[in-house]
Amino acid sequence: MLPDGLWTWANLSRLLEGCYVAVSLALAARLLRNGIGRRYWVLTAFLAFSGLTLIGFYFLPRRTNLYAQVYFVLVPLNWCFYFALAYEAYRRSLEDHPGIATAGRWVVSGGLLLSLLVTAVTLLADLSAGSQSFPVLFAVHVAERAVATTITLLMAVLTGFLLYFPVLLRRNSLMLVTGLTLYFLGKALLLLLRNLLGPATVEVLSTVNQGVNLAIVSMWFVRFAPEITGQVGRRISIPSEQAEEMLRRLGRLNEVLTRGPGQ
Amino acid sequence: MQALLAHPNVVAAVVALAALLLAAAVWGHRRLRTAHVQPHIDWKAVQSFNGEYYRPLERILGEDDYCFLQRLPGYQPEIGEEFRKQRRKIASRYLDRLEREFHQLHLLARALVRDQERDRPELAVALVRSDAEFRWNLWKVRLQLSLAALPLPESVLRPVSPRGLVDAALWTQAQIWLLHAQAATTAA
């Protein structure tokens, strides 16, 4: 048993953070070692970046200007990573399917616009919250919630498109799509709660967020595996007798078309 | 923790939303994972789809037979009601079958477009459009059938044509033939 006072939210958060750093850096190293990192380079870079950032923050003195400056520089960088991760998920999902490449691009572009619109509407809830003790930090959290919600919706649109056609995903791409959806969904909802209920909830919500992040990175760690090159999954194959019948019918159709109208 | 417990309604609403979205994400993941398995396609059904089979549907949904019945000697409103009821049942069965056949054809067409070596945005969009049009037209016909069961004035119950539904299925079947012919030519 641990002595009283050790099981605090802050300690739990620190423990989860430590585990997250260890797993994300180990995963990044493993992805690089077995060659997956070259295909999923944004994910690899993000894992390394987020792990090293947390280590860096550990050594920075809290509640100082330096801490705040580093934080405000890194936040937009993180957002760029988020969009890059979503782009990587889209690219990897459709890379084996040139037949629907342009359609996929149209759907994702339209989905991005739609997601931005829907997110803008949902931000009204955050902005309607009462006055905040730290307005700048609140603005950053609202912006981060907007980014996370937009990407969650974008991933939902992408998943819908993949299900509609129905696209055969590689195992790692499937893990990436699902993992990112859960990652951004968790972030968006926790930030929504934080923005609605104020900074007093930060400690608990941040710990939950660390737990979600750790679960997702652990899932990737267990499930990501070297990929088999070549085409993915089984393609639609038409049985030969059915194929012959289809060609025969097509021939008949062509005959009718060749004869032209009125003949 | 106290700050969270002070707003139980907000927390409960967000947790419920999270559970719902998590369930949707898990469902999506499972569906994507099983997309590896070739969808069950009844080739014989795809091949044997015949628009002629649905030709009576137009007559069933139309008013001609009802008008004819009304002109017959000894006609009574109850007979007309029973006649319409039976027609609605028959039409509903036709529509169920047509919907099943269309979805089978459309799934195959989508899978064939997906497997194309060349980018086919126009065909992908046309498929999406035909699917949307089919669903919309089917919904209209079904709505009309449901409304017909209610005691509404005849002016509201305008008959709808099922021709668009059958045309959409025939168009999809033609796309399957064309896509298959292209694939066979490429393979040769």
GROMACS .gro file of C-alpha atoms in nm:
model
  451
    1MET     CA    1   0.000   0.000   0.000
    2LEU     CA    2   0.113   0.350  -0.077
    3PRO     CA    3   0.117   0.619   0.192
    4ASP     CA    4  -0.174   0.865   0.198
    5GLY     CA    5  -0.127   1.170  -0.023
    6LEU     CA    6   0.064   0.982  -0.292
    7TRP     CA    7  -0.249   0.893  -0.490
    8THR     CA    8  -0.320   1.246  -0.611
    9TRP     CA    9  -0.440   1.343  -0.958
   10ALA     CA   10  -0.112   1.522  -1.016
   11ASN     CA   11   0.090   1.210  -0.935
   12LEU     CA   12  -0.134   0.989  -1.144
   13SER     CA   13  -0.103   1.233  -1.433
   14ARG     CA   14   0.276   1.231  -1.399
   15LEU     CA   15   0.279   0.851  -1.395
   16LEU     CA   16   0.063   0.826  -1.707
   17GLU     CA   17   0.273   1.096  -1.874
   18GLY     CA   18   0.589   0.897  -1.800
   19CYS     CA   19   0.435   0.582  -1.944
   20TYR     CA   20   0.317   0.776  -2.251
   21VAL     CA   21   0.666   0.914  -2.311
   22ALA     CA   22   0.821   0.568  -2.278
   23VAL     CA   23   0.569   0.395  -2.507
   24SER     CA   24   0.562   0.669  -2.772
   25LEU     CA   25   0.941   0.691  -2.795
   26ALA     CA   26   0.972   0.312  -2.801
   27LEU     CA   27   0.706   0.294  -3.074
   28ALA     CA   28   0.878   0.565  -3.279
   29ALA     CA   29   1.209   0.377  -3.250
   30ARG     CA   30   1.044   0.049  -3.347
   31LEU     CA   31   0.867   0.205  -3.646
   32LEU     CA   32   1.199   0.344  -3.766
   33ARG     CA   33   1.383   0.016  -3.709
   34ASN     CA   34   1.141  -0.206  -3.901
   35GLY     CA   35   1.087   0.035  -4.189
   36ILE     CA   36   0.725   0.127  -4.112
   37GLY     CA   37   0.847   0.472  -4.011
   38ARG     CA   38   0.926   0.555  -4.373
   39ARG     CA   39   0.565   0.497  -4.479
   40TYR     CA   40   0.411   0.649  -4.165
   41TRP     CA   41   0.668   0.920  -4.123
   42VAL     CA   42   0.430   1.186  -3.985
   43LEU     CA   43   0.313   0.948  -3.714
   44THR     CA   44   0.671   0.853  -3.631
   45ALA     CA   45   0.778   1.217  -3.616
   46PHE     CA   46   0.474   1.306  -3.404
   47LEU     CA   47   0.541   1.028  -3.154
   48ALA     CA   48   0.905   1.134  -3.120
   49PHE     CA   49   0.809   1.502  -3.103
   50SER     CA   50   0.539   1.459  -2.838
   51GLY     CA   51   0.759   1.230  -2.627
   52LEU     CA   52   1.060   1.463  -2.639
   53THR     CA   53   0.841   1.768  -2.577
   54LEU     CA   54   0.704   1.615  -2.256
   55ILE     CA   55   1.059   1.533  -2.143
   56GLY     CA   56   1.161   1.892  -2.217
   57PHE     CA   57   0.867   2.031  -2.019
   58TYR     CA   58   0.962   1.811  -1.726
   59PHE     CA   59   1.290   2.002  -1.689
   60LEU     CA   60   1.138   2.347  -1.742
   61PRO     CA   61   1.048   2.538  -1.425
   62ARG     CA   62   0.665   2.562  -1.405
   63ARG     CA   63   0.479   2.892  -1.371
   64THR     CA   64   0.759   3.089  -1.540
   65ASN     CA   65   0.765   3.304  -1.852
   66LEU     CA   66   1.004   3.062  -2.020
   67TYR     CA   67   0.757   2.776  -1.969
   68ALA     CA   68   0.474   2.984  -2.115
   69GLN     CA   69   0.683   3.097  -2.414
   70VAL     CA   70   0.786   2.740  -2.500
   71TYR     CA   71   0.427   2.624  -2.456
   72PHE     CA   72   0.284   2.891  -2.688
   73VAL     CA   73   0.545   2.813  -2.955
   74LEU     CA   74   0.481   2.439  -2.940
   75VAL     CA   75   0.100   2.452  -2.946
   76PRO     CA   76   0.068   2.566  -3.313
   77LEU     CA   77   0.338   2.314  -3.406
   78ASN     CA   78   0.124   2.044  -3.248
   79TRP     CA   79  -0.177   2.159  -3.452
   80CYS     CA   80   0.026   2.134  -3.772
   81PHE     CA   81   0.114   1.779  -3.670
   82TYR     CA   82  -0.254   1.702  -3.613
   83PHE     CA   83  -0.352   1.805  -3.966
   84ALA     CA   84  -0.049   1.627  -4.108
   85LEU     CA   85  -0.154   1.309  -3.925
   86ALA     CA   86  -0.505   1.332  -4.072
   87TYR     CA   87  -0.354   1.383  -4.418
   88GLU     CA   88  -0.130   1.081  -4.368
   89ALA     CA   89  -0.431   0.869  -4.268
   90TYR     CA   90  -0.614   0.980  -4.584
   91ARG     CA   91  -0.313   0.916  -4.810
   92ARG     CA   92  -0.236   0.574  -4.666
   93SER     CA   93  -0.602   0.468  -4.679
   94LEU     CA   94  -0.648   0.538  -5.047
   95GLU     CA   95  -0.300   0.466  -5.183
   96ASP     CA   96  -0.397   0.120  -5.311
   97HIS     CA   97  -0.712   0.242  -5.484
   98PRO     CA   98  -0.638   0.473  -5.778
   99GLY     CA   99  -0.993   0.417  -5.908
  100ILE     CA  100  -1.140   0.635  -5.634
  101ALA     CA  101  -0.841   0.866  -5.572
  102THR     CA  102  -0.999   1.185  -5.707
  103ALA     CA  103  -1.339   1.103  -5.558
  104GLY     CA  104  -1.166   1.053  -5.224
  105ARG     CA  105  -0.991   1.389  -5.257
  106TRP     CA  106  -1.322   1.562  -5.332
  107VAL     CA  107  -1.492   1.396  -5.038
  108VAL     CA  108  -1.211   1.478  -4.795
  109SER     CA  109  -1.187   1.841  -4.919
  110GLY     CA  110  -1.563   1.884  -4.888
  111GLY     CA  111  -1.552   1.705  -4.554
  112LEU     CA  112  -1.289   1.948  -4.428
  113LEU     CA  113  -1.506   2.248  -4.519
  114LEU     CA  114  -1.810   2.089  -4.360
  115SER     CA  115  -1.613   1.998  -4.047
  116LEU     CA  116  -1.491   2.357  -4.014
  117LEU     CA  117  -1.846   2.485  -4.043
  118VAL     CA  118  -1.987   2.239  -3.790
  119THR     CA  119  -1.698   2.306  -3.552
  120ALA     CA  120  -1.753   2.682  -3.577
  121VAL     CA  121  -2.115   2.630  -3.473
  122THR     CA  122  -2.023   2.403  -3.181
  123LEU     CA  123  -1.769   2.659  -3.054
  124LEU     CA  124  -2.059   2.876  -2.945
  125ALA     CA  125  -2.098   2.640  -2.647
  126ASP     CA  126  -1.737   2.702  -2.535
  127LEU     CA  127  -1.759   3.075  -2.588
  128SER     CA  128  -2.083   3.099  -2.393
  129ALA     CA  129  -1.902   2.981  -2.078
  130GLY     CA  130  -1.860   3.248  -1.812
  131SER     CA  131  -1.556   3.472  -1.769
  132GLN     CA  132  -1.229   3.282  -1.732
  133SER     CA  133  -0.938   3.348  -1.497
  134PHE     CA  134  -0.682   3.295  -1.775
  135PRO     CA  135  -0.831   3.440  -2.097
  136VAL     CA  136  -0.524   3.373  -2.316
  137LEU     CA  137  -0.501   3.012  -2.206
  138PHE     CA  138  -0.875   2.978  -2.254
  139ALA     CA  139  -0.844   3.108  -2.611
  140VAL     CA  140  -0.572   2.852  -2.680
  141HIS     CA  141  -0.789   2.575  -2.541
  142VAL     CA  142  -1.087   2.686  -2.751
  143ALA     CA  143  -0.866   2.690  -3.061
  144GLU     CA  144  -0.726   2.347  -2.975
  145ARG     CA  145  -1.080   2.214  -2.924
  146ALA     CA  146  -1.170   2.354  -3.267
  147VAL     CA  147  -0.873   2.176  -3.427
  148ALA     CA  148  -0.949   1.846  -3.250
  149THR     CA  149  -1.321   1.860  -3.338
  150THR     CA  150  -1.249   1.946  -3.701
  151ILE     CA  151  -1.013   1.651  -3.735
  152THR     CA  152  -1.254   1.415  -3.556
  153LEU     CA  153  -1.529   1.508  -3.802
  154LEU     CA  154  -1.287   1.481  -4.092
  155MET     CA  155  -1.190   1.130  -3.981
  156ALA     CA  156  -1.560   1.043  -3.959
  157VAL     CA  157  -1.612   1.163  -4.318
  158LEU     CA  158  -1.307   0.964  -4.431
  159THR     CA  159  -1.435   0.652  -4.250
  160GLY     CA  160  -1.775   0.696  -4.413
  161PHE     CA  161  -1.614   0.715  -4.757
  162LEU     CA  162  -1.397   0.409  -4.686
  163LEU     CA  163  -1.702   0.213  -4.572
  164TYR     CA  164  -1.912   0.319  -4.868
  165PHE     CA  165  -1.682   0.188  -5.138
  166PRO     CA  166  -1.583  -0.044  -4.929
  167VAL     CA  167  -1.207   0.013  -4.917
  168LEU     CA  168  -0.969  -0.264  -4.817
  169LEU     CA  169  -0.729  -0.109  -4.566
  170ARG     CA  170  -0.389  -0.233  -4.465
  171ARG     CA  171  -0.372  -0.332  -4.101
  172ASN     CA  172  -0.152  -0.036  -4.005
  173SER     CA  173  -0.367   0.213  -4.197
  174LEU     CA  174  -0.676   0.078  -4.020
  175MET     CA  175  -0.502   0.118  -3.685
  176LEU     CA  176  -0.397   0.471  -3.778
  177VAL     CA  177  -0.749   0.576  -3.883
  178THR     CA  178  -0.910   0.427  -3.571
  179GLY     CA  179  -0.639   0.549  -3.336
  180LEU     CA  180  -0.653   0.905  -3.468
  181THR     CA  181  -1.032   0.911  -3.454
  182LEU     CA  182  -1.025   0.808  -3.087
  183TYR     CA  183  -0.732   1.037  -3.008
  184PHE     CA  184  -0.901   1.348  -3.145
  185LEU     CA  185  -1.244   1.249  -3.019
  186GLY     CA  186  -1.110   1.216  -2.664
  187LYS     CA  187  -0.921   1.543  -2.692
  188ALA     CA  188  -1.221   1.731  -2.833
  189LEU     CA  189  -1.461   1.611  -2.563
  190LEU     CA  190  -1.221   1.667  -2.274
  191LEU     CA  191  -1.138   2.016  -2.396
  192LEU     CA  192  -1.509   2.087  -2.432
  193LEU     CA  193  -1.561   1.990  -2.069
  194ARG     CA  194  -1.261   2.197  -1.962
  195ASN     CA  195  -1.384   2.502  -2.151
  196LEU     CA  196  -1.736   2.467  -2.014
  197LEU     CA  197  -1.645   2.401  -1.652
  198GLY     CA  198  -1.336   2.618  -1.611
  199PRO     CA  199  -0.972   2.571  -1.509
  200ALA     CA  200  -1.056   2.397  -1.180
  201THR     CA  201  -1.117   2.077  -1.380
  202VAL     CA  202  -0.778   2.080  -1.554
  203GLU     CA  203  -0.608   1.836  -1.321
  204VAL     CA  204  -0.866   1.559  -1.357
  205LEU     CA  205  -0.933   1.611  -1.728
  206SER     CA  206  -0.564   1.629  -1.808
  207THR     CA  207  -0.513   1.296  -1.629
  208VAL     CA  208  -0.798   1.137  -1.825
  209ASN     CA  209  -0.647   1.277  -2.146
  210GLN     CA  210  -0.310   1.124  -2.057
  211GLY     CA  211  -0.484   0.791  -1.999
  212VAL     CA  212  -0.660   0.805  -2.337
  213ASN     CA  213  -0.337   0.899  -2.514
  214LEU     CA  214  -0.149   0.618  -2.342
  215ALA     CA  215  -0.420   0.365  -2.437
  216ILE     CA  216  -0.407   0.467  -2.803
  217VAL     CA  217  -0.028   0.467  -2.826
  218SER     CA  218  -0.022   0.128  -2.651
  219MET     CA  219  -0.276  -0.005  -2.903
  220TRP     CA  220  -0.050   0.115  -3.187
  221PHE     CA  221   0.250  -0.038  -3.013
  222VAL     CA  222   0.080  -0.378  -2.998
  223ARG     CA  223  -0.093  -0.372  -3.337
  224PHE     CA  224   0.149  -0.200  -3.574
  225ALA     CA  225   0.342  -0.463  -3.769
  226PRO     CA  226   0.561  -0.480  -4.080
  227GLU     CA  227   0.346  -0.470  -4.392
  228ILE     CA  228   0.339  -0.704  -4.687
  229THR     CA  229   0.417  -0.517  -5.007
  230GLY     CA  230   0.187  -0.539  -5.307
  231GLN     CA  231  -0.187  -0.500  -5.334
  232VAL     CA  232  -0.394  -0.527  -5.025
  233GLY     CA  233  -0.683  -0.767  -4.968
  234ARG     CA  234  -0.879  -0.968  -5.215
  235ARG     CA  235  -1.010  -0.791  -5.520
  236ILE     CA  236  -1.350  -0.856  -5.665
  237SER     CA  237  -1.323  -1.155  -5.896
  238ILE     CA  238  -1.606  -1.263  -6.120
  239PRO     CA  239  -1.652  -1.641  -6.162
  240SER     CA  240  -1.562  -1.740  -6.520
  241GLU     CA  241  -1.907  -1.869  -6.622
  242GLN     CA  242  -2.067  -1.549  -6.494
  243ALA     CA  243  -1.799  -1.346  -6.671
  244GLU     CA  244  -1.871  -1.520  -7.002
  245GLU     CA  245  -2.242  -1.458  -6.961
  246MET     CA  246  -2.177  -1.093  -6.885
  247LEU     CA  247  -1.958  -1.055  -7.193
  248ARG     CA  248  -2.223  -1.229  -7.405
  249ARG     CA  249  -2.485  -0.984  -7.280
  250LEU     CA  250  -2.253  -0.691  -7.338
  251GLY     CA  251  -2.202  -0.816  -7.694
  252ARG     CA  252  -2.580  -0.822  -7.744
  253LEU     CA  253  -2.606  -0.471  -7.604
  254ASN     CA  254  -2.334  -0.353  -7.841
  255GLU     CA  255  -2.513  -0.513  -8.135
  256VAL     CA  256  -2.829  -0.321  -8.052
  257LEU     CA  257  -2.633   0.003  -8.013
  258THR     CA  258  -2.450  -0.054  -8.345
  259ARG     CA  259  -2.778  -0.103  -8.531
  260GLY     CA  260  -2.882   0.242  -8.419
  261PRO     CA  261  -3.234   0.378  -8.369
  262GLY     CA  262  -3.519   0.272  -8.592
  263GLN     CA  263  -3.346  -0.030  -8.747
  264MET     CA  264  -1.287   1.663  -0.895
  265GLN     CA  265  -1.529   1.883  -0.700
  266ALA     CA  266  -1.558   2.116  -0.999
  267LEU     CA  267  -1.674   1.823  -1.212
  268LEU     CA  268  -1.915   1.693  -0.951
  269ALA     CA  269  -2.062   2.042  -0.916
  270HIS     CA  270  -2.196   2.013  -1.274
  271PRO     CA  271  -2.335   1.659  -1.296
  272ASN     CA  272  -2.566   1.735  -1.589
  273VAL     CA  273  -2.291   1.872  -1.812
  274VAL     CA  274  -2.057   1.585  -1.723
  275ALA     CA  275  -2.332   1.326  -1.781
  276ALA     CA  276  -2.419   1.479  -2.119
  277VAL     CA  277  -2.055   1.479  -2.235
  278VAL     CA  278  -1.999   1.123  -2.105
  279ALA     CA  279  -2.313   1.004  -2.287
  280LEU     CA  280  -2.196   1.176  -2.606
  281ALA     CA  281  -1.853   1.019  -2.563
  282ALA     CA  282  -2.006   0.672  -2.518
  283LEU     CA  283  -2.220   0.717  -2.829
  284LEU     CA  284  -1.931   0.839  -3.044
  285LEU     CA  285  -1.701   0.570  -2.908
  286ALA     CA  286  -1.957   0.306  -3.003
  287ALA     CA  287  -1.979   0.458  -3.352
  288ALA     CA  288  -1.598   0.458  -3.384
  289VAL     CA  289  -1.577   0.093  -3.275
  290TRP     CA  290  -1.855   0.000  -3.520
  291GLY     CA  291  -1.669   0.182  -3.799
  292HIS     CA  292  -1.346   0.004  -3.708
  293ARG     CA  293  -1.511  -0.339  -3.714
  294ARG     CA  294  -1.678  -0.268  -4.048
  295LEU     CA  295  -1.351  -0.147  -4.199
  296ARG     CA  296  -1.171  -0.454  -4.068
  297THR     CA  297  -1.422  -0.691  -4.225
  298ALA     CA  298  -1.404  -0.507  -4.558
  299HIS     CA  299  -1.106  -0.737  -4.619
  300VAL     CA  300  -1.354  -1.018  -4.664
  301GLN     CA  301  -1.503  -1.009  -5.011
  302PRO     CA  302  -1.866  -0.906  -4.968
  303HIS     CA  303  -2.107  -1.185  -5.040
  304ILE     CA  304  -2.226  -1.129  -5.391
  305ASP     CA  305  -2.489  -1.348  -5.545
  306TRP     CA  306  -2.352  -1.350  -5.898
  307LYS     CA  307  -2.653  -1.526  -6.041
  308ALA     CA  308  -2.881  -1.262  -5.893
  309VAL     CA  309  -2.660  -0.983  -6.029
  310GLN     CA  310  -2.660  -1.142  -6.370
  311SER     CA  311  -3.023  -1.233  -6.378
  312PHE     CA  312  -3.154  -0.890  -6.274
  313ASN     CA  313  -3.427  -0.813  -6.519
  314GLY     CA  314  -3.604  -0.480  -6.536
  315GLU     CA  315  -3.899  -0.647  -6.707
  316TYR     CA  316  -3.983  -0.825  -6.384
  317TYR     CA  317  -4.075  -0.488  -6.231
  318ARG     CA  318  -4.289  -0.371  -6.521
  319PRO     CA  319  -4.617  -0.458  -6.335
  320LEU     CA  320  -4.509  -0.227  -6.052
  321GLU     CA  321  -4.606   0.078  -6.255
  322ARG     CA  322  -4.953  -0.062  -6.310
  323ILE     CA  323  -4.984  -0.163  -5.944
  324LEU     CA  324  -4.898   0.187  -5.830
  325GLY     CA  325  -5.109   0.350  -6.101
  326GLU     CA  326  -5.477   0.443  -6.082
  327ASP     CA  327  -5.601   0.288  -6.408
  328ASP     CA  328  -5.716  -0.043  -6.263
  329TYR     CA  329  -5.885   0.131  -5.971
  330CYS     CA  330  -6.069   0.365  -6.206
  331PHE     CA  331  -6.176   0.066  -6.414
  332LEU     CA  332  -6.302  -0.111  -6.100
  333GLN     CA  333  -6.503   0.196  -6.001
  334ARG     CA  334  -6.685   0.194  -6.334
  335LEU     CA  335  -6.795  -0.169  -6.298
  336PRO     CA  336  -7.160  -0.230  -6.200
  337GLY     CA  337  -7.203  -0.325  -5.836
  338TYR     CA  338  -6.893  -0.136  -5.725
  339GLN     CA  339  -6.883  -0.043  -5.357
  340PRO     CA  340  -6.626   0.169  -5.169
  341GLU     CA  341  -6.533  -0.131  -4.949
  342ILE     CA  342  -6.432  -0.327  -5.257
  343GLY     CA  343  -6.214  -0.035  -5.367
  344GLU     CA  344  -6.054  -0.015  -5.022
  345GLU     CA  345  -5.975  -0.386  -5.019
  346PHE     CA  346  -5.838  -0.363  -5.372
  347ARG     CA  347  -5.607  -0.076  -5.277
  348LYS     CA  348  -5.494  -0.257  -4.962
  349GLN     CA  349  -5.395  -0.564  -5.158
  350ARG     CA  350  -5.219  -0.354  -5.420
  351ARG     CA  351  -5.017  -0.177  -5.148
  352LYS     CA  352  -4.904  -0.512  -5.009
  353ILE     CA  353  -4.800  -0.639  -5.351
  354ALA     CA  354  -4.621  -0.313  -5.432
  355SER     CA  355  -4.438  -0.327  -5.101
  356ARG     CA  356  -4.307  -0.677  -5.180
  357TYR     CA  357  -4.192  -0.564  -5.523
  358LEU     CA  358  -4.015  -0.266  -5.369
  359ASP     CA  359  -3.842  -0.480  -5.104
  360ARG     CA  360  -3.707  -0.709  -5.372
  361LEU     CA  361  -3.604  -0.422  -5.597
  362GLU     CA  362  -3.423  -0.256  -5.306
  363ARG     CA  363  -3.235  -0.579  -5.227
  364GLU     CA  364  -3.137  -0.630  -5.588
  365PHE     CA  365  -3.033  -0.270  -5.634
  366HIS     CA  366  -2.811  -0.275  -5.324
  367GLN     CA  367  -2.645  -0.594  -5.442
  368LEU     CA  368  -2.580  -0.444  -5.786
  369HIS     CA  369  -2.461  -0.117  -5.640
  370LEU     CA  370  -2.224  -0.280  -5.394
  371LEU     CA  371  -2.065  -0.474  -5.676
  372ALA     CA  372  -2.040  -0.163  -5.896
  373ARG     CA  373  -1.873   0.030  -5.613
  374ALA     CA  374  -1.629  -0.252  -5.549
  375LEU     CA  375  -1.544  -0.266  -5.921
  376VAL     CA  376  -1.483   0.111  -5.937
  377ARG     CA  377  -1.270   0.084  -5.623
  378ASP     CA  378  -1.056  -0.184  -5.790
  379GLN     CA  379  -1.002   0.012  -6.113
  380GLU     CA  380  -0.640   0.072  -6.208
  381ARG     CA  381  -0.732   0.409  -6.359
  382ASP     CA  382  -0.884   0.701  -6.169
  383ARG     CA  383  -1.262   0.710  -6.237
  384PRO     CA  384  -1.397   1.014  -6.053
  385GLU     CA  385  -1.688   1.062  -6.296
  386LEU     CA  386  -1.806   0.707  -6.244
  387ALA     CA  387  -1.764   0.725  -5.865
  388VAL     CA  388  -1.972   1.043  -5.856
  389ALA     CA  389  -2.232   0.895  -6.093
  390LEU     CA  390  -2.263   0.592  -5.865
  391VAL     CA  391  -2.310   0.808  -5.559
  392ARG     CA  392  -2.571   1.011  -5.746
  393SER     CA  393  -2.760   0.704  -5.870
  394ASP     CA  394  -2.760   0.562  -5.516
  395ALA     CA  395  -2.891   0.889  -5.373
  396GLU     CA  396  -3.156   0.917  -5.644
  397PHE     CA  397  -3.265   0.557  -5.591
  398ARG     CA  398  -3.297   0.607  -5.215
  399TRP     CA  399  -3.485   0.933  -5.263
  400ASN     CA  400  -3.725   0.786  -5.521
  401LEU     CA  401  -3.779   0.475  -5.312
  402TRP     CA  402  -3.853   0.689  -5.010
  403LYS     CA  403  -4.106   0.890  -5.214
  404VAL     CA  404  -4.281   0.577  -5.338
  405ARG     CA  405  -4.288   0.423  -4.990
  406LEU     CA  406  -4.419   0.747  -4.843
  407GLN     CA  407  -4.689   0.759  -5.104
  408LEU     CA  408  -4.785   0.400  -5.019
  409SER     CA  409  -4.800   0.483  -4.649
  410LEU     CA  410  -5.008   0.794  -4.713
  411ALA     CA  411  -5.244   0.596  -4.931
  412ALA     CA  412  -5.338   0.391  -4.624
  413LEU     CA  413  -5.461   0.709  -4.452
  414PRO     CA  414  -5.797   0.877  -4.515
  415LEU     CA  415  -5.658   1.169  -4.714
  416PRO     CA  416  -5.816   1.356  -5.005
  417GLU     CA  417  -5.736   1.205  -5.344
  418SER     CA  418  -5.558   1.521  -5.458
  419VAL     CA  419  -5.282   1.450  -5.204
  420LEU     CA  420  -5.238   1.093  -5.324
  421ARG     CA  421  -5.087   1.152  -5.664
  422PRO     CA  422  -4.956   0.826  -5.809
  423VAL     CA  423  -4.576   0.805  -5.837
  424SER     CA  424  -4.387   0.625  -6.107
  425PRO     CA  425  -4.138   0.355  -6.009
  426ARG     CA  426  -3.964   0.386  -6.346
  427GLY     CA  427  -3.671   0.582  -6.200
  428LEU     CA  428  -3.603   0.299  -5.953
  429VAL     CA  429  -3.584   0.032  -6.220
  430ASP     CA  430  -3.380   0.259  -6.448
  431ALA     CA  431  -3.125   0.316  -6.170
  432ALA     CA  432  -3.085  -0.059  -6.121
  433LEU     CA  433  -3.053  -0.119  -6.496
  434TRP     CA  434  -2.796   0.158  -6.526
  435THR     CA  435  -2.595   0.006  -6.241
  436GLN     CA  436  -2.609  -0.336  -6.404
  437ALA     CA  437  -2.485  -0.186  -6.734
  438GLN     CA  438  -2.194  -0.023  -6.547
  439ILE     CA  439  -2.099  -0.362  -6.402
  440TRP     CA  440  -2.089  -0.515  -6.749
  441LEU     CA  441  -1.884  -0.227  -6.885
  442LEU     CA  442  -1.640  -0.229  -6.593
  443HIS     CA  443  -1.600  -0.603  -6.620
  444ALA     CA  444  -1.543  -0.583  -6.996
  445GLN     CA  445  -1.275  -0.319  -6.942
  446ALA     CA  446  -1.107  -0.531  -6.677
  447ALA     CA  447  -1.118  -0.838  -6.905
  448THR     CA  448  -0.968  -0.637  -7.194
  449THR     CA  449  -0.690  -0.503  -6.967
  450ALA     CA  450  -0.615  -0.854  -6.841
  451ALA     CA  451  -0.598  -0.988  -7.198
   0.00000   0.00000   0.00000
